[in-house]
């Protein structure tokens, strides 16, 4: 039985939303190996990690920093919408406890909560392009507060 074109579009939408959400599971579980499952080898990162050899390596670095610097990490998607062309926008909130050194911030033992927004493009089941903005000032102020 063949799918109607509407059913195929719904399947693609579901895949894009699922892959876009899987990105946050990597951070919550510290699954560095999963980066290769979620991101395409030729990923374009419009906000690249300084000093990273490439975009995928930058994603590995970010997952590693969250894994090593925080415990009880949880990302909650506050808003998610699929757009045309495989694009998905996510607005999220990360909560955790800052228990290790990460992002040049010395472990503080303090609870943190900050938001971010990502715009990702999913093609053939992998993220091929990403724009990401994290509210790092919120994070920095929370770990530095007395």
Short mmCIF file of C-alpha atoms in Angstrom, two decimals:
data_model
loop_
_atom_site.label_atom_id
_atom_site.label_comp_id
_atom_site.label_asym_id
_atom_site.label_seq_id
_atom_site.Cartn_x
_atom_site.Cartn_y
_atom_site.Cartn_z
CA UNK A 1 0.00 0.00 0.00
CA UNK A 2 1.51 3.34 -1.00
CA UNK A 3 1.37 6.49 1.06
CA UNK A 4 -0.45 9.55 -0.13
CA UNK A 5 1.71 12.65 -0.54
CA UNK A 6 0.09 14.10 2.60
CA UNK A 7 1.12 11.03 4.62
CA UNK A 8 4.69 11.30 3.29
CA UNK A 9 4.86 14.94 4.36
CA UNK A 10 3.60 14.00 7.83
CA UNK A 11 6.29 11.29 8.09
CA UNK A 12 9.00 13.80 7.09
CA UNK A 13 7.68 16.33 9.61
CA UNK A 14 7.74 13.71 12.34
CA UNK A 15 11.31 12.75 11.45
CA UNK A 16 12.49 16.37 11.47
CA UNK A 17 10.87 17.07 14.83
CA UNK A 18 12.22 13.82 16.29
CA UNK A 19 15.79 14.48 15.11
CA UNK A 20 15.65 18.10 16.28
CA UNK A 21 14.54 16.91 19.73
CA UNK A 22 17.15 14.12 19.85
CA UNK A 23 19.83 16.82 19.86
CA UNK A 24 18.89 17.73 23.45
CA UNK A 25 18.99 14.12 24.61
CA UNK A 26 22.69 14.11 23.73
CA UNK A 27 23.30 16.87 26.26
CA UNK A 28 21.09 15.33 28.92
CA UNK A 29 22.80 11.93 28.69
CA UNK A 30 26.33 13.06 27.76
CA UNK A 31 26.16 10.86 24.66
CA UNK A 32 29.14 12.15 22.67
CA UNK A 33 29.04 9.15 20.30
CA UNK A 34 25.42 10.05 19.47
CA UNK A 35 26.60 13.27 17.83
CA UNK A 36 27.41 11.28 14.68
CA UNK A 37 23.87 9.84 14.68
CA UNK A 38 22.21 13.26 14.94
CA UNK A 39 24.48 15.56 12.91
CA UNK A 40 25.53 15.17 9.27
CA UNK A 41 29.28 14.90 8.64
CA UNK A 42 29.12 18.11 6.56
CA UNK A 43 27.17 20.05 9.21
CA UNK A 44 27.14 23.83 8.80
CA UNK A 45 27.18 25.60 12.18
CA UNK A 46 26.40 29.30 11.84
CA UNK A 47 27.65 29.90 15.41
CA UNK A 48 30.75 27.66 15.41
CA UNK A 49 32.68 26.76 18.53
CA UNK A 50 35.92 28.77 18.53
CA UNK A 51 38.94 26.56 17.96
CA UNK A 52 36.95 23.46 16.91
CA UNK A 53 38.36 21.65 13.87
CA UNK A 54 34.88 21.54 12.32
CA UNK A 55 31.18 21.84 13.07
CA UNK A 56 30.67 18.22 14.20
CA UNK A 57 33.74 18.44 16.45
CA UNK A 58 32.24 21.62 17.90
CA UNK A 59 29.02 19.76 18.72
CA UNK A 60 31.05 16.99 20.41
CA UNK A 61 32.87 19.63 22.46
CA UNK A 62 29.59 21.23 23.59
CA UNK A 63 28.08 17.88 24.63
CA UNK A 64 31.32 17.01 26.46
CA UNK A 65 31.37 20.35 28.32
CA UNK A 66 27.77 19.91 29.48
CA UNK A 67 28.46 16.28 30.46
CA UNK A 68 31.59 17.19 32.46
CA UNK A 69 30.33 20.43 33.96
CA UNK A 70 26.76 19.69 35.00
CA UNK A 71 24.76 16.98 36.73
CA UNK A 72 21.03 16.37 36.53
CA UNK A 73 20.98 18.08 33.15
CA UNK A 74 17.51 18.37 31.63
CA UNK A 75 16.44 20.17 28.50
CA UNK A 76 12.78 20.99 28.17
CA UNK A 77 11.45 22.18 24.84
CA UNK A 78 9.30 25.25 25.50
CA UNK A 79 8.34 25.78 21.87
CA UNK A 80 8.89 23.70 18.75
CA UNK A 81 7.64 24.33 15.25
CA UNK A 82 8.48 22.71 11.96
CA UNK A 83 8.93 25.09 9.05
CA UNK A 84 9.27 24.38 5.35
CA UNK A 85 12.35 22.76 3.84
CA UNK A 86 13.15 20.55 6.84
CA UNK A 87 13.74 23.50 9.18
CA UNK A 88 12.70 23.24 12.83
CA UNK A 89 12.80 26.00 15.45
CA UNK A 90 13.20 25.02 19.11
CA UNK A 91 13.12 27.26 22.14
CA UNK A 92 14.39 25.32 25.17
CA UNK A 93 15.31 25.59 28.84
CA UNK A 94 18.21 23.72 30.43
CA UNK A 95 18.27 23.05 34.16
CA UNK A 96 21.15 21.36 35.97
CA UNK A 97 23.62 21.70 38.83
CA UNK A 98 27.03 23.17 37.98
CA UNK A 99 29.29 20.52 39.55
CA UNK A 100 32.32 20.56 37.25
CA UNK A 101 34.51 22.94 35.34
CA UNK A 102 32.99 23.75 31.95
CA UNK A 103 33.02 26.59 29.46
CA UNK A 104 35.87 28.19 31.44
CA UNK A 105 33.60 28.41 34.50
CA UNK A 106 34.91 26.86 37.72
CA UNK A 107 32.48 24.42 39.36
CA UNK A 108 30.16 26.31 41.69
CA UNK A 109 27.80 23.60 42.95
CA UNK A 110 24.91 25.94 42.15
CA UNK A 111 21.67 25.10 40.35
CA UNK A 112 21.35 26.76 36.98
CA UNK A 113 18.55 27.41 34.52
CA UNK A 114 18.89 29.19 31.21
CA UNK A 115 17.21 29.27 27.82
CA UNK A 116 18.31 28.93 24.23
CA UNK A 117 16.89 28.94 20.75
CA UNK A 118 17.98 26.71 17.89
CA UNK A 119 17.05 26.72 14.24
CA UNK A 120 18.06 23.43 12.61
CA UNK A 121 17.63 21.94 9.18
CA UNK A 122 17.04 18.19 9.00
CA UNK A 123 17.82 16.39 5.74
CA UNK A 124 17.77 12.60 5.37
CA UNK A 125 17.32 12.15 9.12
CA UNK A 126 20.28 14.27 10.25
CA UNK A 127 20.82 17.89 11.22
CA UNK A 128 22.71 19.49 8.32
CA UNK A 129 22.61 23.11 9.41
CA UNK A 130 22.22 24.86 12.76
CA UNK A 131 21.87 28.36 14.15
CA UNK A 132 22.01 28.32 17.97
CA UNK A 133 21.82 31.02 20.61
CA UNK A 134 22.25 30.29 24.32
CA UNK A 135 21.61 32.79 27.11
CA UNK A 136 25.14 32.39 28.48
CA UNK A 137 24.96 35.64 30.44
CA UNK A 138 22.21 34.04 32.56
CA UNK A 139 24.41 31.00 33.12
CA UNK A 140 27.47 33.08 34.01
CA UNK A 141 25.57 35.27 36.47
CA UNK A 142 24.02 32.25 38.19
CA UNK A 143 27.33 30.48 38.80
CA UNK A 144 29.10 33.70 39.83
CA UNK A 145 26.41 34.88 42.28
CA UNK A 146 27.39 34.87 45.95
#
